[in-house]
Amino acid sequence: MTSWENLAMPSGSLSERLSERLIRMITDGELEPGAKLPNERELAESVGISRTSVREALRDLELRGLISRKPGRGTIVEAQTRPELHAGMLGVMDSSHRALREVMDLRAVIEPPIAARAAGRALEGELVTLLRPVELAERELRQPEPSVELLIRLDVEFHVVIAQLTHNPMLSRLMDITNEWMAPSRQSALQTTTRIERSVAAHRRIYEAIRAHDPAGAGAAMTGHIQEIVDNIGVGRWTADIP
């Protein structure tokens, strides 16, 4: 029987170290397919970290396909039919590879085609989910002291919903995963009033192109949005740009 007390993490390791330890337990066979993990509260108490950190670690494992979490069933270790994917996409990039320029290059590669697909596939009844973060951000900007934290959350929501509108679960999952890598481009220290206002205006243009079912317009609007961010945070271009 697994002793969860042995999972105690060194100070400062938090979710990343817990995720690594659980992955090792699964890949080494200590946690077999069908095994049930403790709930978030129990795991947090055993490990000695916050429930938020436990939740992030479990989300990491879920994205890698190592566990499943369903109401009434708990958190269950999944059978691995493709061992080469154990590390998952999150495992191939460490913090040294998350420099802003690389993050923005990643966004420029994946987000315009996702926006174009969303424009071609979104159903009329779904567009309200994309309009919501746009309107809430516009409303927040009209406040005397807009909340940067709220605007960042709405920014993430907007881009996640676009991926969902493609009706391709793999693209949605890709966006969920890469949002962690994109975090440096959204940190509060980089959020000037000008950048926030331009981003919200760009979101409105992207929304309108998707609402009009204009794939070319949506892709172009997203490309322009990302280039504006690059210009605003001053990360520059690659020495040799690739079209």
mmCIF file of C-alpha atoms in Angstrom:
data_model
loop_
_atom_site.group_PDB
_atom_site.id
_atom_site.type_symbol
_atom_site.label_atom_id
_atom_site.label_comp_id
_atom_site.label_asym_id
_atom_site.label_seq_id
_atom_site.Cartn_x
_atom_site.Cartn_y
_atom_site.Cartn_z
ATOM 1 C CA MET A 1 0.000 0.000 0.000
ATOM 2 C CA THR A 2 1.355 3.431 -0.954
ATOM 3 C CA SER A 3 2.551 5.611 1.907
ATOM 4 C CA TRP A 4 1.675 9.138 0.869
ATOM 5 C CA GLU A 5 3.678 10.606 3.741
ATOM 6 C CA ASN A 6 6.819 9.666 1.777
ATOM 7 C CA LEU A 7 5.806 12.206 -0.834
ATOM 8 C CA ALA A 8 6.801 15.174 1.341
ATOM 9 C CA MET A 9 8.318 17.790 -0.956
ATOM 10 C CA PRO A 10 11.417 19.879 -0.226
ATOM 11 C CA SER A 11 10.678 23.484 0.636
ATOM 12 C CA GLY A 12 9.952 25.606 -2.409
ATOM 13 C CA SER A 13 9.378 22.677 -4.810
ATOM 14 C CA LEU A 14 5.578 22.905 -4.841
ATOM 15 C CA SER A 15 3.537 21.697 -7.807
ATOM 16 C CA GLU A 16 6.390 20.999 -10.224
ATOM 17 C CA ARG A 17 8.233 18.680 -7.847
ATOM 18 C CA LEU A 18 5.012 16.940 -6.835
ATOM 19 C CA SER A 19 4.164 16.403 -10.489
ATOM 20 C CA GLU A 20 7.630 14.945 -11.166
ATOM 21 C CA ARG A 21 7.377 12.624 -8.165
ATOM 22 C CA LEU A 22 3.933 11.328 -9.118
ATOM 23 C CA ILE A 23 5.047 10.773 -12.710
ATOM 24 C CA ARG A 24 7.999 8.737 -11.449
ATOM 25 C CA MET A 25 5.709 6.660 -9.230
ATOM 26 C CA ILE A 26 3.442 5.932 -12.197
ATOM 27 C CA THR A 27 6.172 5.153 -14.711
ATOM 28 C CA ASP A 28 8.066 2.988 -12.172
ATOM 29 C CA GLY A 29 4.921 0.988 -11.486
ATOM 30 C CA GLU A 30 4.535 2.069 -7.856
ATOM 31 C CA LEU A 31 1.165 3.490 -8.860
ATOM 32 C CA GLU A 32 -0.511 0.992 -11.184
ATOM 33 C CA PRO A 33 -3.371 1.621 -13.636
ATOM 34 C CA GLY A 34 -6.647 1.853 -11.738
ATOM 35 C CA ALA A 35 -5.003 3.049 -8.527
ATOM 36 C CA LYS A 36 -6.908 5.846 -6.817
ATOM 37 C CA LEU A 37 -5.044 8.908 -5.551
ATOM 38 C CA PRO A 38 -6.074 10.722 -2.363
ATOM 39 C CA ASN A 39 -8.282 13.758 -2.807
ATOM 40 C CA GLU A 40 -6.716 17.226 -3.054
ATOM 41 C CA ARG A 41 -7.111 18.010 0.643
ATOM 42 C CA GLU A 42 -5.611 14.716 1.802
ATOM 43 C CA LEU A 43 -2.743 14.936 -0.658
ATOM 44 C CA ALA A 44 -2.002 18.545 0.332
ATOM 45 C CA GLU A 45 -1.881 17.606 4.016
ATOM 46 C CA SER A 46 0.348 14.583 3.370
ATOM 47 C CA VAL A 47 2.757 16.466 1.126
ATOM 48 C CA GLY A 48 2.756 19.699 3.094
ATOM 49 C CA ILE A 49 1.894 22.091 0.269
ATOM 50 C CA SER A 50 -1.218 24.072 -0.637
ATOM 51 C CA ARG A 51 -4.253 22.594 -2.341
ATOM 52 C CA THR A 52 -3.654 25.037 -5.192
ATOM 53 C CA SER A 53 -0.227 23.520 -5.810
ATOM 54 C CA VAL A 54 -1.678 20.009 -5.618
ATOM 55 C CA ARG A 55 -4.392 21.003 -8.099
ATOM 56 C CA GLU A 56 -1.760 22.338 -10.532
ATOM 57 C CA ALA A 57 0.272 19.138 -10.253
ATOM 58 C CA LEU A 58 -2.780 16.968 -10.913
ATOM 59 C CA ARG A 59 -3.745 19.145 -13.846
ATOM 60 C CA ASP A 60 -0.259 18.548 -15.260
ATOM 61 C CA LEU A 61 -0.682 14.771 -14.958
ATOM 62 C CA GLU A 62 -4.160 14.943 -16.471
ATOM 63 C CA LEU A 63 -2.854 16.852 -19.499
ATOM 64 C CA ARG A 64 -0.200 14.184 -19.952
ATOM 65 C CA GLY A 65 -2.909 11.510 -19.938
ATOM 66 C CA LEU A 66 -1.499 9.838 -16.822
ATOM 67 C CA ILE A 67 -4.593 10.288 -14.657
ATOM 68 C CA SER A 68 -8.288 11.009 -15.076
ATOM 69 C CA ARG A 69 -10.479 12.979 -12.690
ATOM 70 C CA LYS A 70 -14.243 12.497 -12.674
ATOM 71 C CA PRO A 71 -16.892 13.476 -10.112
ATOM 72 C CA GLY A 72 -17.836 10.531 -7.920
ATOM 73 C CA ARG A 73 -14.929 8.474 -9.195
ATOM 74 C CA GLY A 74 -11.971 10.436 -7.863
ATOM 75 C CA THR A 75 -8.504 10.654 -9.366
ATOM 76 C CA ILE A 76 -7.523 7.425 -11.107
ATOM 77 C CA VAL A 77 -4.211 6.369 -12.671
ATOM 78 C CA GLU A 78 -4.761 5.579 -16.351
ATOM 79 C CA ALA A 79 -3.275 2.690 -18.326
ATOM 80 C CA GLN A 80 -0.545 3.934 -20.653
ATOM 81 C CA THR A 81 -0.847 2.649 -24.202
ATOM 82 C CA ARG A 82 1.812 5.015 -25.554
ATOM 83 C CA PRO A 83 4.763 5.067 -23.125
ATOM 84 C CA GLU A 84 6.714 7.494 -25.297
ATOM 85 C CA LEU A 85 4.197 10.180 -24.344
ATOM 86 C CA HIS A 86 4.690 9.811 -20.590
ATOM 87 C CA ALA A 87 6.747 12.974 -20.389
ATOM 88 C CA GLY A 88 4.100 14.865 -22.291
ATOM 89 C CA MET A 89 4.612 18.170 -24.035
ATOM 90 C CA LEU A 90 5.180 19.942 -20.741
ATOM 91 C CA GLY A 91 8.198 17.751 -20.109
ATOM 92 C CA VAL A 92 10.180 18.882 -23.125
ATOM 93 C CA MET A 93 10.606 22.508 -22.140
ATOM 94 C CA ASP A 94 12.397 23.696 -19.017
ATOM 95 C CA SER A 95 12.395 27.221 -17.651
ATOM 96 C CA SER A 96 15.494 28.179 -19.660
ATOM 97 C CA HIS A 97 13.505 27.613 -22.869
ATOM 98 C CA ARG A 98 10.679 29.912 -21.899
ATOM 99 C CA ALA A 99 12.361 33.183 -22.818
ATOM 100 C CA LEU A 100 9.921 35.794 -23.998
ATOM 101 C CA ARG A 101 11.142 35.824 -27.572
ATOM 102 C CA GLU A 102 10.715 32.060 -27.862
ATOM 103 C CA VAL A 103 7.293 32.209 -26.232
ATOM 104 C CA MET A 104 6.114 34.861 -28.662
ATOM 105 C CA ASP A 105 7.546 32.903 -31.585
ATOM 106 C CA LEU A 106 5.511 29.905 -30.399
ATOM 107 C CA ARG A 107 2.371 32.001 -30.204
ATOM 108 C CA ALA A 108 2.948 33.401 -33.694
ATOM 109 C CA VAL A 109 3.190 29.860 -35.071
ATOM 110 C CA ILE A 110 0.130 28.280 -33.467
ATOM 111 C CA GLU A 111 -2.443 30.971 -32.707
ATOM 112 C CA PRO A 112 -3.235 32.512 -36.124
ATOM 113 C CA PRO A 113 -4.101 29.106 -37.691
ATOM 114 C CA ILE A 114 -6.199 28.259 -34.633
ATOM 115 C CA ALA A 115 -8.090 31.555 -34.991
ATOM 116 C CA ALA A 116 -8.627 30.858 -38.698
ATOM 117 C CA ARG A 117 -10.040 27.420 -37.947
ATOM 118 C CA ALA A 118 -12.306 28.848 -35.258
ATOM 119 C CA ALA A 119 -13.693 31.346 -37.779
ATOM 120 C CA GLY A 120 -14.542 28.555 -40.185
ATOM 121 C CA ARG A 121 -16.011 26.158 -37.642
ATOM 122 C CA ALA A 122 -17.627 28.170 -34.828
ATOM 123 C CA LEU A 123 -21.379 27.749 -34.477
ATOM 124 C CA GLU A 124 -23.553 30.832 -34.048
ATOM 125 C CA GLY A 125 -24.710 29.788 -30.594
ATOM 126 C CA GLU A 126 -21.133 29.416 -29.381
ATOM 127 C CA LEU A 127 -19.985 32.935 -30.196
ATOM 128 C CA VAL A 128 -21.363 34.304 -26.921
ATOM 129 C CA THR A 129 -18.629 32.412 -25.061
ATOM 130 C CA LEU A 130 -16.001 34.333 -27.042
ATOM 131 C CA LEU A 131 -17.790 37.653 -26.718
ATOM 132 C CA ARG A 132 -17.947 37.343 -22.920
ATOM 133 C CA PRO A 133 -14.236 37.929 -22.122
ATOM 134 C CA VAL A 134 -14.093 40.713 -24.721
ATOM 135 C CA GLU A 135 -17.002 42.628 -23.216
ATOM 136 C CA LEU A 136 -15.874 42.052 -19.628
ATOM 137 C CA ALA A 137 -12.392 43.353 -20.472
ATOM 138 C CA GLU A 138 -13.828 46.413 -22.240
ATOM 139 C CA ARG A 139 -16.001 47.080 -19.201
ATOM 140 C CA GLU A 140 -13.082 46.661 -16.810
ATOM 141 C CA LEU A 141 -10.971 49.128 -18.778
ATOM 142 C CA ARG A 142 -13.646 51.756 -18.183
ATOM 143 C CA GLN A 143 -13.173 51.452 -14.420
ATOM 144 C CA PRO A 144 -11.116 54.150 -12.619
ATOM 145 C CA GLU A 145 -8.576 51.503 -11.553
ATOM 146 C CA PRO A 146 -8.834 48.444 -13.809
ATOM 147 C CA SER A 147 -7.756 45.131 -12.296
ATOM 148 C CA VAL A 148 -4.678 43.875 -14.150
ATOM 149 C CA GLU A 149 -5.180 40.405 -12.645
ATOM 150 C CA LEU A 150 -8.742 40.214 -13.983
ATOM 151 C CA LEU A 151 -7.671 41.451 -17.405
ATOM 152 C CA ILE A 152 -4.942 38.796 -17.569
ATOM 153 C CA ARG A 153 -7.479 36.068 -16.691
ATOM 154 C CA LEU A 154 -9.852 37.350 -19.376
ATOM 155 C CA ASP A 155 -6.981 37.377 -21.872
ATOM 156 C CA VAL A 156 -6.259 33.713 -21.164
ATOM 157 C CA GLU A 157 -9.970 32.853 -21.364
ATOM 158 C CA PHE A 158 -10.301 34.558 -24.744
ATOM 159 C CA HIS A 159 -7.493 32.553 -26.316
ATOM 160 C CA VAL A 160 -8.660 29.281 -24.731
ATOM 161 C CA VAL A 161 -12.191 29.756 -26.082
ATOM 162 C CA ILE A 162 -10.855 30.375 -29.593
ATOM 163 C CA ALA A 163 -9.193 26.954 -29.480
ATOM 164 C CA GLN A 164 -12.434 25.392 -28.246
ATOM 165 C CA LEU A 165 -14.309 26.879 -31.201
ATOM 166 C CA THR A 166 -12.171 24.806 -33.577
ATOM 167 C CA HIS A 167 -14.051 21.718 -32.352
ATOM 168 C CA ASN A 168 -10.712 19.912 -32.281
ATOM 169 C CA PRO A 169 -9.970 18.590 -28.773
ATOM 170 C CA MET A 170 -6.289 18.265 -29.642
ATOM 171 C CA LEU A 171 -6.027 21.977 -30.430
ATOM 172 C CA SER A 172 -7.858 22.787 -27.199
ATOM 173 C CA ARG A 173 -5.449 20.602 -25.283
ATOM 174 C CA LEU A 174 -2.492 22.194 -27.074
ATOM 175 C CA MET A 175 -3.703 25.625 -25.988
ATOM 176 C CA ASP A 176 -4.171 24.458 -22.391
ATOM 177 C CA ILE A 177 -0.634 23.108 -22.335
ATOM 178 C CA THR A 178 1.062 26.022 -24.039
ATOM 179 C CA ASN A 179 -0.696 28.535 -21.793
ATOM 180 C CA GLU A 180 1.870 27.581 -19.147
ATOM 181 C CA TRP A 181 4.674 28.443 -21.547
ATOM 182 C CA MET A 182 2.913 31.663 -22.558
ATOM 183 C CA ALA A 183 2.672 32.863 -18.950
ATOM 184 C CA PRO A 184 5.902 34.938 -19.159
ATOM 185 C CA SER A 185 4.365 37.038 -21.946
ATOM 186 C CA ARG A 186 1.418 37.876 -19.687
ATOM 187 C CA GLN A 187 3.181 38.690 -16.420
ATOM 188 C CA SER A 188 1.889 41.790 -14.629
ATOM 189 C CA ALA A 189 5.212 43.633 -14.933
ATOM 190 C CA LEU A 190 4.770 43.726 -18.718
ATOM 191 C CA GLN A 191 1.167 44.963 -18.613
ATOM 192 C CA THR A 192 1.212 48.680 -19.403
ATOM 193 C CA THR A 193 -2.036 50.563 -19.912
ATOM 194 C CA THR A 194 -1.235 50.966 -23.597
ATOM 195 C CA ARG A 195 -0.573 47.255 -24.073
ATOM 196 C CA ILE A 196 -3.778 46.251 -22.285
ATOM 197 C CA GLU A 197 -5.897 48.682 -24.304
ATOM 198 C CA ARG A 198 -4.355 47.499 -27.575
ATOM 199 C CA SER A 199 -4.812 43.854 -26.627
ATOM 200 C CA VAL A 200 -8.477 44.324 -25.796
ATOM 201 C CA ALA A 201 -9.008 46.227 -29.052
ATOM 202 C CA ALA A 202 -7.249 43.398 -30.914
ATOM 203 C CA HIS A 203 -9.486 40.853 -29.193
ATOM 204 C CA ARG A 204 -12.513 42.757 -30.465
ATOM 205 C CA ARG A 205 -11.131 42.647 -34.039
ATOM 206 C CA ILE A 206 -10.412 38.922 -33.769
ATOM 207 C CA TYR A 207 -13.885 38.295 -32.363
ATOM 208 C CA GLU A 208 -15.530 40.231 -35.193
ATOM 209 C CA ALA A 209 -13.586 38.235 -37.811
ATOM 210 C CA ILE A 210 -14.579 34.948 -36.184
ATOM 211 C CA ARG A 211 -18.196 36.099 -35.886
ATOM 212 C CA ALA A 212 -18.127 36.926 -39.612
ATOM 213 C CA HIS A 213 -16.726 33.444 -40.325
ATOM 214 C CA ASP A 214 -13.719 35.038 -42.018
ATOM 215 C CA PRO A 215 -10.751 32.646 -41.558
ATOM 216 C CA ALA A 216 -8.248 34.868 -43.395
ATOM 217 C CA GLY A 217 -9.341 37.922 -41.426
ATOM 218 C CA ALA A 218 -9.203 36.073 -38.102
ATOM 219 C CA GLY A 219 -5.727 34.715 -38.805
ATOM 220 C CA ALA A 220 -4.476 38.136 -39.884
ATOM 221 C CA ALA A 221 -6.011 39.822 -36.846
ATOM 222 C CA MET A 222 -4.344 37.295 -34.549
ATOM 223 C CA THR A 223 -1.005 37.746 -36.315
ATOM 224 C CA GLY A 224 -1.289 41.508 -35.859
ATOM 225 C CA HIS A 225 -2.242 41.067 -32.207
ATOM 226 C CA ILE A 226 0.820 38.960 -31.462
ATOM 227 C CA GLN A 227 3.129 41.315 -33.354
ATOM 228 C CA GLU A 228 1.760 44.229 -31.313
ATOM 229 C CA ILE A 229 2.637 42.356 -28.127
ATOM 230 C CA VAL A 230 6.154 41.673 -29.448
ATOM 231 C CA ASP A 231 6.594 45.369 -30.221
ATOM 232 C CA ASN A 232 5.175 46.475 -26.856
ATOM 233 C CA ILE A 233 7.350 44.215 -24.698
ATOM 234 C CA GLY A 234 10.414 44.829 -26.846
ATOM 235 C CA VAL A 235 11.661 41.290 -27.365
ATOM 236 C CA GLY A 236 12.691 41.965 -30.973
ATOM 237 C CA ARG A 237 12.812 39.642 -33.935
ATOM 238 C CA TRP A 238 14.873 36.575 -34.756
ATOM 239 C CA THR A 239 18.067 37.237 -36.680
ATOM 240 C CA ALA A 240 16.590 35.412 -39.681
ATOM 241 C CA ASP A 241 12.812 35.623 -39.863
ATOM 242 C CA ILE A 242 11.021 32.661 -41.405
ATOM 243 C CA PRO A 243 7.889 33.540 -43.403
#
